[in-house]
Amino acid sequence: MRGRGLRVGLGRGYQSREFNGYGVPQNESKDRFREAVEIIDGLLTHESFSYEGRFWSVSDLTIAPRPTQKPRPPIYVAGSATPSSTEWLVTKNYRCLTGNPYSLDPGSSDEIGHVLLDEQRRQGKHASLEHAYAVCALAKRRG
């Protein structure tokens, strides 16, 4: 970390095999993921944290070593251009990771960029893509 601090990146997955392997219904993925992120956020923000949810419960939990950033390190969340996802990202002040790691075309990020800016404006926040990042595959040149 060398003085730069911690950055947290999270994604819920989307392929059925990712859920089948754990015996978790894929249709619960959004709610399970959001609860898990609430716990991670709480642990990074508070010295001690408790949470009681539909899927997860923790009592008086802490982490060590503590992050140095206040109120917490930046949390980057893989997002999609749905109104529900962007509203949640902006409300929680999470940073957005978007794109397709299996594609060479980062163009899929354009749509979510516009949706994020619109949602930031709707919530009365500074509209900026400064902390939104696109992910795409890297191709190896042959020859």
Tab-separated table of C-alpha atoms in Angstrom:
chain	number	residue	atom	x	y	z
A	1	MET	CA	0.000	0.000	0.000
A	2	ARG	CA	2.984	2.286	0.592
A	3	GLY	CA	1.036	5.332	1.747
A	4	ARG	CA	-1.522	5.234	-1.035
A	5	GLY	CA	-4.203	3.595	1.032
A	6	LEU	CA	-6.666	0.859	0.265
A	7	ARG	CA	-9.056	0.667	-2.686
A	8	VAL	CA	-11.877	-1.851	-2.573
A	9	GLY	CA	-13.389	-3.324	-5.755
A	10	LEU	CA	-16.540	-5.454	-5.629
A	11	GLY	CA	-18.807	-7.226	-8.107
A	12	ARG	CA	-21.701	-9.616	-7.666
A	13	GLY	CA	-21.149	-11.911	-10.653
A	14	TYR	CA	-23.630	-12.691	-13.370
A	15	GLN	CA	-23.019	-16.172	-14.721
A	16	SER	CA	-25.245	-19.006	-13.494
A	17	ARG	CA	-22.240	-21.248	-12.740
A	18	GLU	CA	-21.016	-18.652	-10.237
A	19	PHE	CA	-24.195	-19.162	-8.222
A	20	ASN	CA	-24.773	-22.866	-8.843
A	21	GLY	CA	-21.370	-23.675	-7.383
A	22	TYR	CA	-22.429	-22.231	-4.034
A	23	GLY	CA	-26.047	-23.362	-4.170
A	24	VAL	CA	-27.233	-19.740	-4.154
A	25	PRO	CA	-30.291	-18.759	-6.220
A	26	GLN	CA	-29.156	-16.266	-8.850
A	27	ASN	CA	-32.363	-14.250	-8.475
A	28	GLU	CA	-31.229	-13.325	-4.938
A	29	SER	CA	-27.859	-12.022	-6.128
A	30	LYS	CA	-28.656	-8.303	-6.071
A	31	ASP	CA	-30.077	-8.329	-2.543
A	32	ARG	CA	-27.329	-10.618	-1.200
A	33	PHE	CA	-24.645	-8.489	-2.807
A	34	ARG	CA	-26.031	-5.209	-1.493
A	35	GLU	CA	-26.225	-6.604	2.031
A	36	ALA	CA	-22.638	-7.848	1.793
A	37	VAL	CA	-21.476	-4.439	0.554
A	38	GLU	CA	-23.302	-2.780	3.479
A	39	ILE	CA	-21.305	-4.980	5.844
A	40	ILE	CA	-18.000	-4.274	4.097
A	41	ASP	CA	-18.766	-0.547	4.058
A	42	GLY	CA	-19.695	-0.650	7.756
A	43	LEU	CA	-16.516	-2.490	8.683
A	44	LEU	CA	-14.374	-0.021	6.751
A	45	THR	CA	-16.184	2.976	8.247
A	46	HIS	CA	-16.661	1.950	11.900
A	47	GLU	CA	-14.323	0.555	14.535
A	48	SER	CA	-17.012	-1.977	15.459
A	49	PHE	CA	-20.002	-2.909	13.312
A	50	SER	CA	-23.217	-4.897	13.686
A	51	TYR	CA	-25.741	-5.729	10.972
A	52	GLU	CA	-28.945	-7.719	10.816
A	53	GLY	CA	-30.246	-8.411	7.322
A	54	ARG	CA	-32.249	-10.910	5.348
A	55	PHE	CA	-29.180	-12.942	4.345
A	56	TRP	CA	-26.336	-11.824	6.599
A	57	SER	CA	-25.935	-11.008	10.263
A	58	VAL	CA	-22.839	-9.834	12.128
A	59	SER	CA	-22.512	-8.654	15.691
A	60	ASP	CA	-19.823	-6.365	17.059
A	61	LEU	CA	-17.422	-7.255	14.240
A	62	THR	CA	-14.160	-5.428	13.538
A	63	ILE	CA	-11.279	-5.619	11.080
A	64	ALA	CA	-7.553	-5.134	11.499
A	65	PRO	CA	-5.496	-3.417	10.397
A	66	ARG	CA	-7.820	-0.431	10.139
A	67	PRO	CA	-7.788	1.569	6.898
A	68	THR	CA	-6.221	5.025	7.145
A	69	GLN	CA	-8.655	6.830	4.809
A	70	LYS	CA	-11.595	8.654	6.404
A	71	PRO	CA	-14.454	8.090	6.482
A	72	ARG	CA	-13.415	4.927	4.594
A	73	PRO	CA	-11.403	3.848	1.557
A	74	PRO	CA	-13.071	4.306	-1.834
A	75	ILE	CA	-15.359	1.435	-2.783
A	76	TYR	CA	-15.551	0.600	-6.480
A	77	VAL	CA	-18.570	-1.460	-7.509
A	78	ALA	CA	-19.164	-3.176	-10.834
A	79	GLY	CA	-22.339	-1.572	-12.118
A	80	SER	CA	-24.784	-1.675	-14.970
A	81	ALA	CA	-26.809	1.049	-16.639
A	82	THR	CA	-30.047	0.137	-14.874
A	83	PRO	CA	-31.776	2.889	-12.891
A	84	SER	CA	-31.735	0.735	-9.758
A	85	SER	CA	-27.969	0.134	-9.943
A	86	THR	CA	-27.002	3.709	-10.695
A	87	GLU	CA	-29.346	5.131	-8.045
A	88	TRP	CA	-27.782	2.825	-5.429
A	89	LEU	CA	-24.202	3.628	-6.537
A	90	VAL	CA	-24.785	7.379	-6.411
A	91	THR	CA	-26.765	7.278	-3.142
A	92	LYS	CA	-24.005	5.300	-1.415
A	93	ASN	CA	-21.191	7.367	-2.976
A	94	TYR	CA	-19.617	4.260	-4.471
A	95	ARG	CA	-17.377	4.538	-7.485
A	96	CYS	CA	-18.365	2.712	-10.636
A	97	LEU	CA	-16.546	-0.047	-12.501
A	98	THR	CA	-18.183	-0.787	-15.811
A	99	GLY	CA	-17.480	-2.499	-19.096
A	100	ASN	CA	-16.973	-6.032	-20.242
A	101	PRO	CA	-13.694	-7.727	-19.306
A	102	TYR	CA	-14.276	-10.194	-22.155
A	103	SER	CA	-14.602	-7.517	-24.842
A	104	LEU	CA	-12.007	-5.312	-26.527
A	105	ASP	CA	-14.642	-2.594	-26.947
A	106	PRO	CA	-14.980	-0.301	-23.942
A	107	GLY	CA	-17.975	1.353	-25.661
A	108	SER	CA	-20.438	-0.440	-23.383
A	109	SER	CA	-19.330	2.029	-20.699
A	110	ASP	CA	-20.752	5.012	-22.590
A	111	GLU	CA	-24.339	4.195	-21.660
A	112	ILE	CA	-23.695	3.852	-17.952
A	113	GLY	CA	-21.666	7.067	-18.035
A	114	HIS	CA	-24.696	9.008	-19.226
A	115	VAL	CA	-26.994	7.261	-16.740
A	116	LEU	CA	-24.574	7.970	-13.862
A	117	LEU	CA	-24.332	11.659	-14.738
A	118	ASP	CA	-28.127	11.927	-14.950
A	119	GLU	CA	-28.538	10.200	-11.573
A	120	GLN	CA	-25.925	12.422	-9.918
A	121	ARG	CA	-27.804	15.488	-11.164
A	122	ARG	CA	-31.142	14.025	-10.050
A	123	GLN	CA	-29.756	13.546	-6.531
A	124	GLY	CA	-28.315	17.067	-6.496
A	125	LYS	CA	-24.712	15.850	-6.468
A	126	HIS	CA	-21.780	17.097	-8.508
A	127	ALA	CA	-22.052	15.363	-11.886
A	128	SER	CA	-18.702	13.818	-12.757
A	129	LEU	CA	-17.233	10.633	-14.160
A	130	GLU	CA	-13.952	11.322	-12.369
A	131	HIS	CA	-14.282	8.113	-10.342
A	132	ALA	CA	-15.963	5.893	-12.937
A	133	TYR	CA	-13.694	3.373	-14.612
A	134	ALA	CA	-14.186	1.235	-17.692
A	135	VAL	CA	-12.823	-2.287	-17.903
A	136	CYS	CA	-12.113	-4.065	-21.165
A	137	ALA	CA	-10.020	-7.012	-22.290
A	138	LEU	CA	-6.480	-6.565	-23.523
A	139	ALA	CA	-5.560	-8.274	-26.779
A	140	LYS	CA	-2.198	-9.852	-27.359
A	141	ARG	CA	-0.793	-8.955	-30.743
A	142	ARG	CA	0.133	-12.008	-32.798
A	143	GLY	CA	2.958	-12.147	-35.236
